PDB file of C-alpha atoms in Angstrom:
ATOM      1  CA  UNK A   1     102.505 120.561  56.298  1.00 43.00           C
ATOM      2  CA  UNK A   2     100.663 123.193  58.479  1.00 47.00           C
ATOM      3  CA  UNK A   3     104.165 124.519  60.299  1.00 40.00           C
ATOM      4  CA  UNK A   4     105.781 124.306  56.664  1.00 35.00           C
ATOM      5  CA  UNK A   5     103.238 126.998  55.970  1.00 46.00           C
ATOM      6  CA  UNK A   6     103.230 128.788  58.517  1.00 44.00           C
ATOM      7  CA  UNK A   7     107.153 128.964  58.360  1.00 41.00           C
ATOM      8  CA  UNK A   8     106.643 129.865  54.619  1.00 55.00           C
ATOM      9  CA  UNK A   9     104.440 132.635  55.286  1.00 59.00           C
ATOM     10  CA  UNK A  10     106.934 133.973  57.820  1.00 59.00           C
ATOM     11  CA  UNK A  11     109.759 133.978  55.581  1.00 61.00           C
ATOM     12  CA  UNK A  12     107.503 135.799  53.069  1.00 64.00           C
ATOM     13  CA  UNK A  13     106.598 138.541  55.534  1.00 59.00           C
ATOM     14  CA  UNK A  14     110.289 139.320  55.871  1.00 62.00           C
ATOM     15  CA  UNK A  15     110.468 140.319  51.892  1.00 68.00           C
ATOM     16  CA  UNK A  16     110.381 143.739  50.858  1.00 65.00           C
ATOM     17  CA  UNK A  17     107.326 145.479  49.778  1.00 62.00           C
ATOM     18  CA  UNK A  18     108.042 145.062  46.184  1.00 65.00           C
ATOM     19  CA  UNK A  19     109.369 141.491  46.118  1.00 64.00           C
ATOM     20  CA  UNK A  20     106.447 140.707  48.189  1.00 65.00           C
ATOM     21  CA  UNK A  21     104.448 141.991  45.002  1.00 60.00           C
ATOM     22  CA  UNK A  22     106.436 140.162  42.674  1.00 63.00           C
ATOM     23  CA  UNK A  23     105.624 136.293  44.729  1.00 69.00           C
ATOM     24  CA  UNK A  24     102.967 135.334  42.035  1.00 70.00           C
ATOM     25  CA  UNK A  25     105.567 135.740  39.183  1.00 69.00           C
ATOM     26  CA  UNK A  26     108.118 132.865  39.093  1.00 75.00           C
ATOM     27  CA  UNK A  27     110.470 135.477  36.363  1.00 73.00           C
ATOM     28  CA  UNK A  28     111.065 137.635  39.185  1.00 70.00           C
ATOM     29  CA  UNK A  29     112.359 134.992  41.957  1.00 72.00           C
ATOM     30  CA  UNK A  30     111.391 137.230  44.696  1.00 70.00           C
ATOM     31  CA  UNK A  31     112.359 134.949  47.366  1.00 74.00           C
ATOM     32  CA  UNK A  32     115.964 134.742  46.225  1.00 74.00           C
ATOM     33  CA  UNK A  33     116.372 138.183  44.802  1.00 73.00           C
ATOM     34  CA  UNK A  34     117.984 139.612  47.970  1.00 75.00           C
ATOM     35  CA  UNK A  35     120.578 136.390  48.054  1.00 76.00           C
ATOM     36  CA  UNK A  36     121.605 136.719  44.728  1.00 76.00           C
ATOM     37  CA  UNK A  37     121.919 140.544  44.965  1.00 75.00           C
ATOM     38  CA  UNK A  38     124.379 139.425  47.937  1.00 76.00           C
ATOM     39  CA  UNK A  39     126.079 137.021  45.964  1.00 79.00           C
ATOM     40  CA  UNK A  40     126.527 139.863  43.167  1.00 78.00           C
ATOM     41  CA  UNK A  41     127.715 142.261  45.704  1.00 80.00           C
ATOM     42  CA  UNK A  42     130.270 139.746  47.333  1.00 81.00           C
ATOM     43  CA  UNK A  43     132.155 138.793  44.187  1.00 84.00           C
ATOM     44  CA  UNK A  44     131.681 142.051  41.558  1.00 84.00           C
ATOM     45  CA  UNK A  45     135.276 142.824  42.272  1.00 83.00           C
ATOM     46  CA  UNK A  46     136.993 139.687  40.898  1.00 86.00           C
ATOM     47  CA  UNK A  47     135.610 140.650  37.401  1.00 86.00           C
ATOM     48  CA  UNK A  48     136.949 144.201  37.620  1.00 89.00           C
ATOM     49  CA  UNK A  49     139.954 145.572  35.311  1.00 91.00           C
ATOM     50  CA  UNK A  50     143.233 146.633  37.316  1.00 86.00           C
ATOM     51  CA  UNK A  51     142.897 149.999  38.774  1.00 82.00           C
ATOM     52  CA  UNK A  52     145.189 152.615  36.653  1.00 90.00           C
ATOM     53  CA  UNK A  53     145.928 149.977  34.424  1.00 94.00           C
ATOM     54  CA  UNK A  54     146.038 152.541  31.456  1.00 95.00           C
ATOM     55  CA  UNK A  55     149.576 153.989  32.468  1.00 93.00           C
ATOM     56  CA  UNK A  56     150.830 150.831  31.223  1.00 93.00           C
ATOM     57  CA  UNK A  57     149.612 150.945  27.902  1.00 95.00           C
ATOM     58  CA  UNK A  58     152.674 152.131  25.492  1.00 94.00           C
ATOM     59  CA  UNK A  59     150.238 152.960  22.925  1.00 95.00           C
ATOM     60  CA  UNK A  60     146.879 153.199  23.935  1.00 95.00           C
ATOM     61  CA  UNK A  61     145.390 155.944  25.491  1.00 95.00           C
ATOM     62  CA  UNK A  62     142.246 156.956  27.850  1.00 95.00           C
ATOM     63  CA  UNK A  63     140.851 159.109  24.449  1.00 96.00           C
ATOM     64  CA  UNK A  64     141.226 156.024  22.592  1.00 97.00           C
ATOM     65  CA  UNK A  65     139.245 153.616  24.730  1.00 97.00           C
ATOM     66  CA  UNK A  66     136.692 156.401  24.440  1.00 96.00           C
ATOM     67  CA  UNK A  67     136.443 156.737  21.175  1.00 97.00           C
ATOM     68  CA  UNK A  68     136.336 152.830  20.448  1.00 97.00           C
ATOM     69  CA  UNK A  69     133.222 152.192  23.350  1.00 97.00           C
ATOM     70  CA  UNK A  70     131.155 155.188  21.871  1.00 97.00           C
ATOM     71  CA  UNK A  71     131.557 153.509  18.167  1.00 97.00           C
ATOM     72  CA  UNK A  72     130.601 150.546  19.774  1.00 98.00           C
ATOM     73  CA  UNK A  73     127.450 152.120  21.244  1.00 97.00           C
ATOM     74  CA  UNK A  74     126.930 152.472  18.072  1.00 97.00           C
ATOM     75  CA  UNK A  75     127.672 149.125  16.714  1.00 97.00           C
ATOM     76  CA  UNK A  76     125.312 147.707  19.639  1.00 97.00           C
ATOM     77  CA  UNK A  77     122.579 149.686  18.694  1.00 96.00           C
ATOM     78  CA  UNK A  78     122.744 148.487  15.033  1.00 95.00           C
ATOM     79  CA  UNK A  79     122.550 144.926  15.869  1.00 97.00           C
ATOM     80  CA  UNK A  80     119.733 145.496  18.286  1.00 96.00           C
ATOM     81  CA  UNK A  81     121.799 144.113  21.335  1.00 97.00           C
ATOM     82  CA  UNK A  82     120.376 143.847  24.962  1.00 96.00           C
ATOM     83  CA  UNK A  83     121.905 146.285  27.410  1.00 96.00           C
ATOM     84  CA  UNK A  84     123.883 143.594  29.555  1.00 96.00           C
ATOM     85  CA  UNK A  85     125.868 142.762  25.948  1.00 97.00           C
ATOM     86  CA  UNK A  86     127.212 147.026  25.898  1.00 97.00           C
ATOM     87  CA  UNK A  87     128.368 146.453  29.839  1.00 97.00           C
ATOM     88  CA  UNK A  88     130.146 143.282  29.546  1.00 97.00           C
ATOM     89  CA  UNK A  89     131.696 144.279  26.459  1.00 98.00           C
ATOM     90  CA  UNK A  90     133.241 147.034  28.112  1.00 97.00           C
ATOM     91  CA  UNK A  91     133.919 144.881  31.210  1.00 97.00           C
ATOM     92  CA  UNK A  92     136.095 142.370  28.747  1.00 97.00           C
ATOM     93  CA  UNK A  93     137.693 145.576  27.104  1.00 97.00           C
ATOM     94  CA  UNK A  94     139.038 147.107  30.502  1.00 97.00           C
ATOM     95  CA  UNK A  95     139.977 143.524  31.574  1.00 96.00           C
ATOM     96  CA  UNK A  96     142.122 142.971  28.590  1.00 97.00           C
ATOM     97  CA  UNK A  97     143.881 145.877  28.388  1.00 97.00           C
ATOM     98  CA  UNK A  98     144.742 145.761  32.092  1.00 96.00           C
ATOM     99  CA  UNK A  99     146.113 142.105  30.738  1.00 95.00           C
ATOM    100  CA  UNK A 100     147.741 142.603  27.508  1.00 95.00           C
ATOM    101  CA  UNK A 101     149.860 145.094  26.225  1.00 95.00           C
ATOM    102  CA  UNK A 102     148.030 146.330  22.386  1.00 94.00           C
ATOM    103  CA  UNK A 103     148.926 148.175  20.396  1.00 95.00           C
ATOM    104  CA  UNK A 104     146.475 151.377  18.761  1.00 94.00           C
ATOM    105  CA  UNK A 105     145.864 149.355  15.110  1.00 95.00           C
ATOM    106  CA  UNK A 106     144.302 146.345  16.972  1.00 95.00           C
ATOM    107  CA  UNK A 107     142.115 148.233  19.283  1.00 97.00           C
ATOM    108  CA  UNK A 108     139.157 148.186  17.648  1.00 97.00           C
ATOM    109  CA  UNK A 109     140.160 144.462  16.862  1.00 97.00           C
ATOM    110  CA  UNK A 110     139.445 144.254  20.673  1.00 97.00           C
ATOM    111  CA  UNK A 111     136.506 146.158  20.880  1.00 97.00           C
ATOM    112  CA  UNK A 112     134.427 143.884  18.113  1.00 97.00           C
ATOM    113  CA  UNK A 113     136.025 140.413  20.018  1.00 98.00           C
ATOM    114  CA  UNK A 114     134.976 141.712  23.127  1.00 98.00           C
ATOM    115  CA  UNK A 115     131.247 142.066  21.936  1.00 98.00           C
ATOM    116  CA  UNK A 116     131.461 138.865  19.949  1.00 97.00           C
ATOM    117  CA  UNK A 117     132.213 137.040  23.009  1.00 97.00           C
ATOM    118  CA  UNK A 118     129.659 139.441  25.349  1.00 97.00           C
ATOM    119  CA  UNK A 119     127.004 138.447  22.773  1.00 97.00           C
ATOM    120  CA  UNK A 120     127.397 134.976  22.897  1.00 96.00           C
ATOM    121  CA  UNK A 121     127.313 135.240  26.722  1.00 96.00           C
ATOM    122  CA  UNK A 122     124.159 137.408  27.017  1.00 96.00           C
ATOM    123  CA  UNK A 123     122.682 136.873  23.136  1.00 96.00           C
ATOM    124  CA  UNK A 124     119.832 134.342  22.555  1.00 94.00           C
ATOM    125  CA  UNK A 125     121.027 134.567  19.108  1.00 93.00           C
ATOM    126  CA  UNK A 126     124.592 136.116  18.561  1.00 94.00           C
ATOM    127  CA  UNK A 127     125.972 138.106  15.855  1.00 96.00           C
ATOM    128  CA  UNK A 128     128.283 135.663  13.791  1.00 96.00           C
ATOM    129  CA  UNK A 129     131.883 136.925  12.914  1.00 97.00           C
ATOM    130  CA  UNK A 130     131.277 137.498   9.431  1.00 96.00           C
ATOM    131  CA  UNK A 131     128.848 140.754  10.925  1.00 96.00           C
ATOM    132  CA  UNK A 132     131.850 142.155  12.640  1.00 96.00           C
ATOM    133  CA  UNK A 133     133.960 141.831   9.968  1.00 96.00           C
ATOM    134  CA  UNK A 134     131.617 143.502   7.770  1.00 95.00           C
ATOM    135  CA  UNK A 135     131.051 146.312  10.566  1.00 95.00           C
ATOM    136  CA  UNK A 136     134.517 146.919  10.499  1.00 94.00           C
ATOM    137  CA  UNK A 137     134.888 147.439   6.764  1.00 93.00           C
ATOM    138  CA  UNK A 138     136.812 144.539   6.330  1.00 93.00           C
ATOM    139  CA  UNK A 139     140.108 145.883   8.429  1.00 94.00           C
ATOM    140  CA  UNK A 140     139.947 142.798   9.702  1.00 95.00           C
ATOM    141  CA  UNK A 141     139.237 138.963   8.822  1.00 95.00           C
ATOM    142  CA  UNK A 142     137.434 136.390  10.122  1.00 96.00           C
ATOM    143  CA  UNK A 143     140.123 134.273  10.949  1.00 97.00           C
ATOM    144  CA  UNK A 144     142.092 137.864  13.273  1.00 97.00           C
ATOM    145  CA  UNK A 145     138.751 138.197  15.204  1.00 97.00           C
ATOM    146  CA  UNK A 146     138.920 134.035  16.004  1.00 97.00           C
ATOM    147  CA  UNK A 147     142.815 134.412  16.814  1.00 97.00           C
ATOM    148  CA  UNK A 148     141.513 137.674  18.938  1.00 97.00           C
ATOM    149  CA  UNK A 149     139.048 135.723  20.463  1.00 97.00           C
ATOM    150  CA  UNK A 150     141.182 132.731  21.956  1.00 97.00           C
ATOM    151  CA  UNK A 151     143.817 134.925  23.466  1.00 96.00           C
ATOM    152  CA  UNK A 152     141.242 137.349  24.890  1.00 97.00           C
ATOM    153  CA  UNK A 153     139.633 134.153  26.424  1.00 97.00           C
ATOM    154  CA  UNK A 154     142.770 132.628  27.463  1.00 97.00           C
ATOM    155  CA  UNK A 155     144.022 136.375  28.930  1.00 96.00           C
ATOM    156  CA  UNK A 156     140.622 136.100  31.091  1.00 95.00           C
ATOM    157  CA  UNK A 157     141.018 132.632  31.967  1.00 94.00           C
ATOM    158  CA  UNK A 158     137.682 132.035  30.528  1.00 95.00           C
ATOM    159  CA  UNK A 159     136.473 134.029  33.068  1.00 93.00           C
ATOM    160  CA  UNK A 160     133.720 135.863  31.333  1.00 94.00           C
ATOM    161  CA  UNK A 161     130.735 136.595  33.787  1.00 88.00           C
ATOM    162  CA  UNK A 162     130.288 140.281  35.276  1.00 90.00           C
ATOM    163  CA  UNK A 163     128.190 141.689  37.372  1.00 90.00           C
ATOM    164  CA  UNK A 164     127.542 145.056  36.161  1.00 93.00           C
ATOM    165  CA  UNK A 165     125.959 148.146  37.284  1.00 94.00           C
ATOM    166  CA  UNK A 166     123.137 147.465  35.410  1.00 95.00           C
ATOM    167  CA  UNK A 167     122.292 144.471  37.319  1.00 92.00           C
ATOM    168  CA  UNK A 168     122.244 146.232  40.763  1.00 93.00           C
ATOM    169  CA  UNK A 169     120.385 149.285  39.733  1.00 94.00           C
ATOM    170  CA  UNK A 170     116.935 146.828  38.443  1.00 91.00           C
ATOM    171  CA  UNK A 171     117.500 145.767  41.961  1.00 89.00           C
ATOM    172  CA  UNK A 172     118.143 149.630  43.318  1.00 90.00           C
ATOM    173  CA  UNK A 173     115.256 150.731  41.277  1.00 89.00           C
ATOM    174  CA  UNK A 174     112.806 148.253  42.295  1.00 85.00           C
ATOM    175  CA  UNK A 175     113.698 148.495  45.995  1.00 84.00           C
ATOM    176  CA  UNK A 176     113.036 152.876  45.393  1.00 84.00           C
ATOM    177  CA  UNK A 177     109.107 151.825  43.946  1.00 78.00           C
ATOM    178  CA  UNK A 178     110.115 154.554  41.739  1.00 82.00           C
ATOM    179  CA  UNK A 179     108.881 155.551  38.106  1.00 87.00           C
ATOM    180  CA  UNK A 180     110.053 154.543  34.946  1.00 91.00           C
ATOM    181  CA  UNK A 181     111.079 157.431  33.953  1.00 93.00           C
ATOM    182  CA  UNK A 182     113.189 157.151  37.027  1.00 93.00           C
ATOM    183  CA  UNK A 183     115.048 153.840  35.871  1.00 94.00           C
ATOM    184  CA  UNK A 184     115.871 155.163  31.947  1.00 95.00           C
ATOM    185  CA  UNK A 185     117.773 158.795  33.336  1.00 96.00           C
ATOM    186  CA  UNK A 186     120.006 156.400  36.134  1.00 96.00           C
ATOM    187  CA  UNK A 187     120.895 153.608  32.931  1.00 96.00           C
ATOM    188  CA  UNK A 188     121.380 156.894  30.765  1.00 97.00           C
ATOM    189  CA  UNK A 189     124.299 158.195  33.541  1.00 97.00           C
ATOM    190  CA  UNK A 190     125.468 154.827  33.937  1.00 97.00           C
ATOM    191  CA  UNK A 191     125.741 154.629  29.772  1.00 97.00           C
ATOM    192  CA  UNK A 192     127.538 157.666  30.181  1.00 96.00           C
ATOM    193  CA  UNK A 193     129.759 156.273  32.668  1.00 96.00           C
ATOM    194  CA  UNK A 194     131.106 153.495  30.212  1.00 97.00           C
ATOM    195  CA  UNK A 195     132.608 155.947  28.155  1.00 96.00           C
ATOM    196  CA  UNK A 196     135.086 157.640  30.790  1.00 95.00           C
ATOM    197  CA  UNK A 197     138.051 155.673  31.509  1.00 96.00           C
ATOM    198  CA  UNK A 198     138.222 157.486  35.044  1.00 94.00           C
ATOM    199  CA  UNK A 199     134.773 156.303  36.008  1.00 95.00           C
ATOM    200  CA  UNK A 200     136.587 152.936  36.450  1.00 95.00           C
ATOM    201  CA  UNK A 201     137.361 154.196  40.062  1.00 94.00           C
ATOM    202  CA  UNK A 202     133.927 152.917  41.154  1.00 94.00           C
ATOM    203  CA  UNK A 203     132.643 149.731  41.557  1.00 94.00           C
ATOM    204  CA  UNK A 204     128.916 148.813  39.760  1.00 94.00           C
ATOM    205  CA  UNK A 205     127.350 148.585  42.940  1.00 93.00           C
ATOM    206  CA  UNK A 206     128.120 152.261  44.188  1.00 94.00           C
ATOM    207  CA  UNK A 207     127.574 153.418  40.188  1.00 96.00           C
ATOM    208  CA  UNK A 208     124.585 151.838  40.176  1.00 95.00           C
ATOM    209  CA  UNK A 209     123.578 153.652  43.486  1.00 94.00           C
ATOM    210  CA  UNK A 210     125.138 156.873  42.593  1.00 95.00           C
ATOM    211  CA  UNK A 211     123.422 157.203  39.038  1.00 96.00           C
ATOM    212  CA  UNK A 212     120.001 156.088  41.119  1.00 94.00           C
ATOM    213  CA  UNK A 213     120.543 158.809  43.768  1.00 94.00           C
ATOM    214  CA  UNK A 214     121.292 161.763  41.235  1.00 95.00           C
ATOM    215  CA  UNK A 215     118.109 160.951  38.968  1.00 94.00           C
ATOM    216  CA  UNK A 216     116.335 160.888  42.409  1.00 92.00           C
ATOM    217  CA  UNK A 217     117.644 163.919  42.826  1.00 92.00           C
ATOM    218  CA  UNK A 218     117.083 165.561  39.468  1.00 92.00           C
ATOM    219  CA  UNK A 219     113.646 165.249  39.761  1.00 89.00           C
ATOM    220  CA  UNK A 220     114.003 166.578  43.371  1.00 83.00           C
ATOM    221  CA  UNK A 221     112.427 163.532  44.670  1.00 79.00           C
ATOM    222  CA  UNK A 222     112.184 164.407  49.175  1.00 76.00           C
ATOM    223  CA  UNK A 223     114.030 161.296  49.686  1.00 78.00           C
ATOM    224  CA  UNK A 224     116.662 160.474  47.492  1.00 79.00           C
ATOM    225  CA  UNK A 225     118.222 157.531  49.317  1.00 85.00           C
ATOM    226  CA  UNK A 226     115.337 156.038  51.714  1.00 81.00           C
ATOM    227  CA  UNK A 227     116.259 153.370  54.436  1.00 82.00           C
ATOM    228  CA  UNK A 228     115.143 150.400  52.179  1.00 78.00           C
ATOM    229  CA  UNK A 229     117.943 151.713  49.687  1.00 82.00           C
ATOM    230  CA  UNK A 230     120.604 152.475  52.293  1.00 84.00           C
ATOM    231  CA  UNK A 231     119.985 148.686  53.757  1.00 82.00           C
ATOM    232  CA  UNK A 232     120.068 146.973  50.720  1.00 80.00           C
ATOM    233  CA  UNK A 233     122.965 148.671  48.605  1.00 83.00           C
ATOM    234  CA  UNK A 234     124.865 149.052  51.930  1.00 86.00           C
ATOM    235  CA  UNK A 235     126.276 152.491  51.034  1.00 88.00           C
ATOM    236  CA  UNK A 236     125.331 155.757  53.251  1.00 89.00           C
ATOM    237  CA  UNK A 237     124.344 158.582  51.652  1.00 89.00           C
ATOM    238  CA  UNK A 238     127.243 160.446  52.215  1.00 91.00           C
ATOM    239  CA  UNK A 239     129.379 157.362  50.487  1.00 93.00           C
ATOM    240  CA  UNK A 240     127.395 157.578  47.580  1.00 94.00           C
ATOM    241  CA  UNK A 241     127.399 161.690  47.302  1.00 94.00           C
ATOM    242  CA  UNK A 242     131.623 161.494  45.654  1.00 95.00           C
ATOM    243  CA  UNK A 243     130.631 159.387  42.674  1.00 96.00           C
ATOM    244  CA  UNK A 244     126.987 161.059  42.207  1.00 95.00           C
ATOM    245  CA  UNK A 245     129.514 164.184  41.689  1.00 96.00           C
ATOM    246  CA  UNK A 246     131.438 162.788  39.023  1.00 96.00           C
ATOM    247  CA  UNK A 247     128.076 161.447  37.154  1.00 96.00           C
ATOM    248  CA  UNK A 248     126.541 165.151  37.852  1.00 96.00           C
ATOM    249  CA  UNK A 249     130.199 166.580  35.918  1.00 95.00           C
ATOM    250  CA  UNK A 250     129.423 163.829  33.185  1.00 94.00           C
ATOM    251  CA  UNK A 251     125.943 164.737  32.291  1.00 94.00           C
ATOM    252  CA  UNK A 252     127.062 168.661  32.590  1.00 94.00           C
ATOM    253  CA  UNK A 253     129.593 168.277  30.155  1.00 92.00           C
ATOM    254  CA  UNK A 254     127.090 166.378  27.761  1.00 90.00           C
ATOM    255  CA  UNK A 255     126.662 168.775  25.532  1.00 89.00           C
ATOM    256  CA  UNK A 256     130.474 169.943  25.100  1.00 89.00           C
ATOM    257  CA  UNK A 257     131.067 166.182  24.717  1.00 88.00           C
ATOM    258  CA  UNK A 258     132.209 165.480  20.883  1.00 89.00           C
ATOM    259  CA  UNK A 259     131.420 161.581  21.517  1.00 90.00           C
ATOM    260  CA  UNK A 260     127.540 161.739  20.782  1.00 90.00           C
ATOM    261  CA  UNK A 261     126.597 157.851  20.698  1.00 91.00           C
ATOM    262  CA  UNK A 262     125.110 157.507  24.716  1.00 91.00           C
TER     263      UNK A 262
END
């Protein structure tokens, strides 16, 4: 019993600074957090959409898909969602598409499947169909958004988990001992980042990193991307520096933006 002690204490020392904080709360799973950020890391790509997959949509567009995820923004917010719900839903969009050709009149078909199915994935308690029939002013019925549902499941193989940005920057953010304040402007970029079809270029991992690194930078923190960052998320600074660009040129063009929802 004494050496299983000692051995545990060992193993404890070797935590991080914050997850050695976090020991006392069983929520926070401190001694597995770095494993299952490793797990995350090793298979976020097999839930990603096909790169470019837009240039083989006949009738769908990269305005379109824009327009449809900042109505659903929208939508979320209304039903009081949790943020994973918004990423996956996007995540199941993307995937689709990259799937199945569709055509303009059933896109927003899509879109409210896609966040039926996210919220009964993420949801303790799920919006039922008859709300997203009634949030779509009846354009569609019940009985569309259940024949949606099947072929968007059968599409995705049933494959429905994702392991979104989201998830690695409450890792990222944790690991940086940073502020609050800190955490809501990198989910803010990363919100904005659903929105742009060509943001689909990155994986989560390096958004979440990016979006982290530009808020650190915003409020000109001296060390945007410290060792314990680098180690964990695996990305150098100068890896992360492209897509901190392209969030930088999102939250520039803000205000020029016509799609307000974010």
């Amino acid at each position: 019993m004494r050496k299983f002690r000692e051995l545990q204490a060992e193993e404890r020392a070797k935590l991080s600074k914050p997850d050695q904080a976090d020991l006392e709360d069983p929520h926070n799973a401190a001694e597995y957090a770095d494993l299952i950020h490793n797990s995350l890391k090793g298979c976020e790509l097999d839930s990603l959409p096909t790169p470019g997959y837009m240039k083989r949509q006949p009738d769908v567009n990269e305005k379109m898909r824009a327009i449809l995820i900042d109505w659903l923004v929208e939508v979320h917010l209304k039903f009081k969602l949790v943020p994973e719900t918004l990423y996956l839903t996007v995540n199941l969009i993307d995937r689709y598409l990259a799937t199945v050709t569709v055509m303009r009149e059933k896109l927003q078909l899509i879109g409210v499947t896609a966040m039926l199915i996210a919220s009964k994935y993420e949801e303790i308690y799920a919006p039922e169909v008859q709300d997203f029939v009634y949030i779509t002013d009846r354009a569609y019925s019940k009985s569309e958004i259940l024949e949606c549902e099947f072929s968007m499941l059968s599409a995705l193989d049933f494959q429905v988990g994702h392991a979104s940005s989201l998830c690695f920057l409450r890792r990222y953010f944790k690991l940086a001992d940073a502020d609050p304040f800190i955490f809501n402007l990198a989910r803010y970029l990363l919100e904005l980042s659903l929105v742009e079809y060509r943001m689909l270029k990155h994986q989560p991992s390096m958004l979440a990193a990016a979006a982290l690194y530009l808020a650190l930078k915003i409020v000109k923190k001296p060390h945007a991307w410290p060792p314990a960052l680098q180690q964990s998320a695996r990305f150098k600074e100068s890896q992360i520096r492209p897509c901190a660009k392209d969030l930088c040129i999102l939250l520039q063009g803000v205000e020029k933006c016509l799609l307000k929802a974010v």
